XYZ file of C-alpha atoms in Angstrom:
346
model
C 98.113 73.706 75.741
C 99.056 76.919 73.963
C 102.461 78.366 74.791
C 103.141 80.550 71.735
C 103.256 83.871 73.585
C 105.266 82.478 76.482
C 108.114 80.414 75.080
C 111.436 81.869 74.001
C 111.553 80.153 70.609
C 108.787 79.341 68.107
C 107.889 75.789 67.273
C 108.963 74.381 63.915
C 105.531 72.955 63.206
C 104.480 73.316 59.604
C 101.146 75.108 59.800
C 100.031 78.324 61.406
C 97.560 76.390 63.524
C 100.212 74.014 64.762
C 102.576 76.903 65.451
C 100.220 78.069 68.197
C 100.812 74.835 70.083
C 104.126 74.394 71.835
C 105.275 70.823 72.296
C 105.369 69.578 75.854
C 108.987 68.522 75.301
C 109.903 72.202 75.704
C 107.894 72.595 78.912
C 109.016 70.979 82.131
C 106.042 69.865 84.206
C 106.615 69.173 87.888
C 104.660 68.153 90.931
C 105.978 68.260 94.487
C 104.772 65.904 97.199
C 104.878 68.434 99.992
C 101.852 69.665 101.965
C 101.988 73.217 100.602
C 102.162 72.054 96.954
C 100.084 68.885 97.038
C 97.650 68.792 94.130
C 99.453 71.586 92.274
C 101.183 71.155 88.910
C 103.925 73.546 87.810
C 104.679 74.130 84.134
C 108.159 75.624 83.827
C 108.671 77.635 80.629
C 111.346 79.928 79.290
C 109.500 83.081 78.271
C 110.261 85.163 75.187
C 109.231 88.402 76.895
C 108.489 89.401 80.466
C 107.454 93.031 79.950
C 103.745 93.183 79.149
C 102.035 96.286 77.778
C 98.624 96.966 79.325
C 95.873 97.272 76.657
C 94.953 100.847 75.875
C 91.327 100.286 76.891
C 92.331 99.158 80.378
C 91.377 101.190 83.457
C 94.822 100.583 84.934
C 96.885 103.679 85.841
C 100.071 102.145 84.432
C 101.249 100.886 81.062
C 103.619 98.005 81.806
C 103.492 94.907 84.000
C 105.721 91.969 84.872
C 104.052 88.652 85.691
C 106.461 85.808 86.493
C 103.550 83.391 87.061
C 100.258 82.470 85.421
C 97.585 80.867 87.549
C 97.522 81.386 91.302
C 97.268 79.108 94.302
C 95.515 81.841 96.270
C 92.395 80.389 94.594
C 90.315 83.556 95.067
C 86.896 82.738 93.628
C 86.531 86.247 92.199
C 89.981 86.586 90.577
C 89.639 88.549 87.343
C 92.792 86.930 85.908
C 91.097 83.547 85.487
C 90.324 84.323 81.858
C 94.034 84.408 81.019
C 94.275 80.647 81.608
C 91.925 80.052 78.694
C 94.535 81.576 76.363
C 96.676 78.514 77.098
C 93.769 76.060 76.791
C 93.870 75.627 80.556
C 90.814 75.458 82.781
C 89.830 78.803 84.303
C 88.285 77.223 87.403
C 90.185 74.625 89.406
C 92.878 74.633 86.722
C 93.659 78.279 87.399
C 94.136 77.410 91.081
C 96.298 74.327 90.524
C 98.032 74.568 87.102
C 100.714 77.200 87.600
C 102.883 78.439 84.730
C 106.318 79.529 85.960
C 108.501 81.752 83.767
C 111.749 80.428 85.153
C 113.936 82.825 83.150
C 112.028 85.936 84.294
C 114.898 87.667 86.180
C 117.551 87.374 83.462
C 115.009 88.122 80.738
C 113.863 91.279 82.521
C 117.456 92.405 83.016
C 118.063 92.005 79.292
C 114.888 93.843 78.290
C 115.533 96.733 80.683
C 118.968 97.183 79.093
C 117.466 97.479 75.603
C 117.806 100.827 73.850
C 114.084 100.720 73.148
C 113.147 100.637 76.834
C 112.417 104.120 78.207
C 112.289 103.300 81.919
C 108.500 103.400 82.397
C 106.873 102.408 85.667
C 106.358 98.627 85.995
C 103.536 97.178 88.096
C 103.681 93.690 89.608
C 100.973 91.626 91.253
C 98.281 93.147 89.074
C 97.386 89.924 87.267
C 98.273 87.094 89.639
C 100.177 87.438 92.888
C 103.951 87.471 92.424
C 104.278 86.369 96.076
C 101.981 83.368 95.884
C 103.202 80.089 97.378
C 105.159 79.132 94.245
C 107.517 82.056 94.864
C 108.767 80.335 98.001
C 110.195 77.589 95.828
C 111.151 79.390 92.601
C 112.428 82.638 94.175
C 112.027 84.759 91.053
C 111.235 88.056 92.766
C 114.687 88.745 94.277
C 116.233 88.647 90.806
C 113.424 90.765 89.372
C 113.745 93.420 92.080
C 117.523 93.429 91.714
C 117.216 93.994 87.951
C 114.863 96.932 88.530
C 117.139 98.326 91.234
C 120.224 98.124 89.061
C 118.492 100.022 86.232
C 116.834 102.499 88.650
C 113.504 101.578 87.074
C 110.393 102.632 89.045
C 108.035 99.842 90.064
C 105.200 98.888 92.380
C 104.044 95.656 93.985
C 100.562 94.583 95.042
C 100.297 91.379 97.046
C 98.254 89.273 99.412
C 101.378 87.284 100.273
C 103.537 87.492 103.377
C 106.640 86.342 101.492
C 107.366 89.924 100.475
C 108.983 90.359 103.902
C 111.792 88.073 102.709
C 112.820 90.793 100.227
C 112.839 93.794 102.549
C 116.535 94.532 102.094
C 116.227 94.464 98.303
C 113.217 96.766 98.441
C 115.111 99.285 100.557
C 118.040 99.156 98.153
C 115.694 99.716 95.209
C 114.135 102.686 97.008
C 117.568 104.297 97.155
C 117.642 104.306 93.373
C 114.082 104.827 92.189
C 110.369 105.197 93.015
C 108.948 102.111 94.736
C 105.330 101.610 95.774
C 103.998 98.746 97.879
C 100.382 97.867 98.538
C 98.796 94.947 100.357
C 95.335 93.746 99.388
C 92.884 93.306 102.271
C 89.260 93.554 101.212
C 87.751 92.528 104.531
C 88.629 91.116 107.947
C 85.646 88.752 108.214
C 87.341 85.382 108.778
C 84.432 83.265 107.569
C 84.244 85.226 104.323
C 88.016 84.937 103.921
C 87.965 81.144 104.323
C 85.368 80.739 101.588
C 86.425 83.257 98.932
C 90.245 83.378 99.404
C 91.076 79.864 100.646
C 94.717 79.839 99.526
C 95.745 83.218 100.923
C 97.274 84.214 104.238
C 94.593 85.455 106.618
C 93.682 89.160 106.615
C 95.391 89.465 110.007
C 98.656 88.093 108.634
C 98.486 90.463 105.675
C 97.991 93.396 108.007
C 100.994 92.129 109.958
C 102.945 92.603 106.710
C 101.772 96.217 106.539
C 102.800 96.665 110.161
C 106.223 95.108 109.602
C 106.874 97.282 106.567
C 105.789 100.385 108.445
C 108.040 99.575 111.394
C 110.980 99.378 108.979
C 110.231 102.757 107.465
C 108.569 101.415 104.337
C 105.251 103.122 103.678
C 102.584 100.670 102.622
C 98.998 101.319 101.603
C 96.089 98.901 101.657
C 93.961 98.205 98.632
C 90.619 97.314 100.236
C 89.654 94.930 97.480
C 87.341 93.523 96.737
C 84.410 94.877 98.671
C 81.951 92.052 97.967
C 78.319 93.138 97.629
C 75.864 91.635 100.145
C 78.641 89.567 101.749
C 81.280 92.056 102.827
C 79.669 95.472 102.511
C 77.676 95.842 105.717
C 78.549 99.037 107.616
C 79.950 97.081 110.566
C 82.146 95.018 108.236
C 83.531 98.102 106.511
C 84.160 99.748 109.870
C 85.982 96.716 111.255
C 88.189 96.504 108.173
C 89.141 100.178 108.079
C 89.800 100.151 111.842
C 92.151 97.178 111.435
C 93.884 98.800 108.461
C 94.455 101.973 110.489
C 95.847 99.966 113.409
C 98.354 98.298 111.069
C 100.002 101.629 110.255
C 98.920 101.723 106.610
C 99.551 105.028 104.884
C 96.191 104.913 103.116
C 93.224 102.736 102.247
C 91.579 102.531 98.827
C 88.292 100.630 98.413
C 87.513 98.747 95.236
C 84.180 97.043 94.647
C 84.146 93.511 93.218
C 84.172 93.371 89.439
C 83.238 90.258 87.504
C 84.921 89.954 84.123
C 84.296 87.018 81.786
C 86.004 83.929 83.134
C 85.842 85.145 86.713
C 82.121 85.868 86.470
C 81.157 82.307 85.594
C 83.312 80.779 88.340
C 82.146 83.261 90.978
C 78.470 82.884 90.073
C 78.741 79.087 90.242
C 80.302 79.435 93.694
C 77.575 81.888 94.706
C 74.818 79.530 93.549
C 76.313 76.795 95.706
C 77.097 78.811 98.838
C 74.576 81.685 98.737
C 71.830 80.786 96.254
C 69.514 83.491 97.643
C 71.954 86.125 96.327
C 72.120 84.965 92.711
C 69.238 87.109 91.461
C 70.544 90.152 93.345
C 73.934 89.754 91.657
C 72.352 89.292 88.259
C 70.552 92.591 88.730
C 73.538 94.432 90.213
C 75.896 93.320 87.418
C 73.319 93.342 84.626
C 75.211 96.027 82.697
C 78.580 94.317 82.659
C 81.631 93.547 84.762
C 81.318 96.504 87.123
C 78.773 97.321 89.794
C 76.672 100.432 89.113
C 78.334 103.786 89.677
C 75.899 104.683 92.463
C 76.915 101.571 94.408
C 80.639 102.122 93.908
C 80.323 105.745 95.043
C 78.383 104.728 98.132
C 81.080 102.278 99.198
C 83.896 104.703 98.394
C 82.263 107.541 100.330
C 81.673 105.339 103.363
C 85.240 104.016 103.407
C 86.667 107.532 102.995
C 84.585 108.725 105.930
C 85.851 105.843 108.046
C 89.432 106.513 106.932
C 89.080 110.100 108.104
C 87.604 108.935 111.393
C 90.475 106.522 112.034
C 93.158 108.936 110.848
C 94.318 107.319 107.637
C 95.570 109.681 104.938
C 93.445 110.310 101.860
C 93.856 108.213 98.767
C 95.864 109.659 95.938
C 95.623 109.809 92.185
C 96.941 106.347 91.362
C 100.629 107.214 91.424
C 103.126 105.112 93.360
C 104.391 106.255 96.691
C 108.101 106.563 97.300
C 109.561 104.431 100.041
C 111.306 106.780 102.448
C 115.057 106.697 102.077
C 116.754 105.620 105.302
C 118.185 108.988 106.293
C 118.689 110.255 109.836
C 115.504 112.306 109.584
C 113.438 110.429 107.017
C 110.327 112.340 105.913
C 106.889 110.936 106.562
C 105.583 108.762 103.683
C 103.352 110.549 101.228
C 99.710 109.691 102.004
C 98.896 108.406 98.557
C 97.848 105.017 97.281
C 98.610 103.044 94.159
C 95.319 101.791 92.734
C 96.382 98.565 91.103
C 93.196 96.671 90.316
């Protein structure tokens, strides 16, 4: 496996080719015989860097990310981050779901990098590659240290998650909001339980995720919903979109932003194999819809976006914003209403 851009010291191997391979003696591999981690292997590494610059060609509305994990036990069949496992010579299918790289020094490393004279305090997005509140976080507890480092440097940040574990860190999030801009979004692409069980088998249910939105809202923390992905021919029927937006509105979300499924290399192959097994009659339709690349045609994306915006208006959810993070309301005696904007993270 290739660890060269993860480990905190280069190997002493003699050739350039060998230097790209990090000896397993420097990686601690663990398995835990507990129900929630059965079948999962954790590779604990000490990273050289935790701040990642987003490629200039990316569509992301931010420049820097922090990813304490690689691989994700959420096991979403459409996850665009699957390709990143191939960089480590790890399998992008089942391996992505069960071989989790843990950057165990992430909190102290981030604290050191934020203190560098070269760091200018740019916005940092988390949960944009794999979920920082996946099940592994319950054991490794990296996020409290990461949030504390950002809070102490008053560095703006945002979090996107499908995980309910974020509620553990509510106090830290409120403290961070006293010092800087903080945006929180929960990903709920649909409320169809059968679809959820098949495409997001390792995630909390959509209802539990909306309970997170509700809990955050009740504590004065504005939270938007990224309605992603809207899955063509499986989750895009008008009644499905209506049910999802209605549930999002009932949760107290500040906004809802739809995002149609995109199929990048790595994710595309795994998703299409799943589709051929579960919905073979849809394979040709997908091949036509995604014939031009990773993204659905503009006309289709606009149709979904327009419909969701109309439903959001009907159910009284604020309009989506321009991709900037919302500020969590400071806990004052008369805290202002959260700004009705949404961080588009994916």
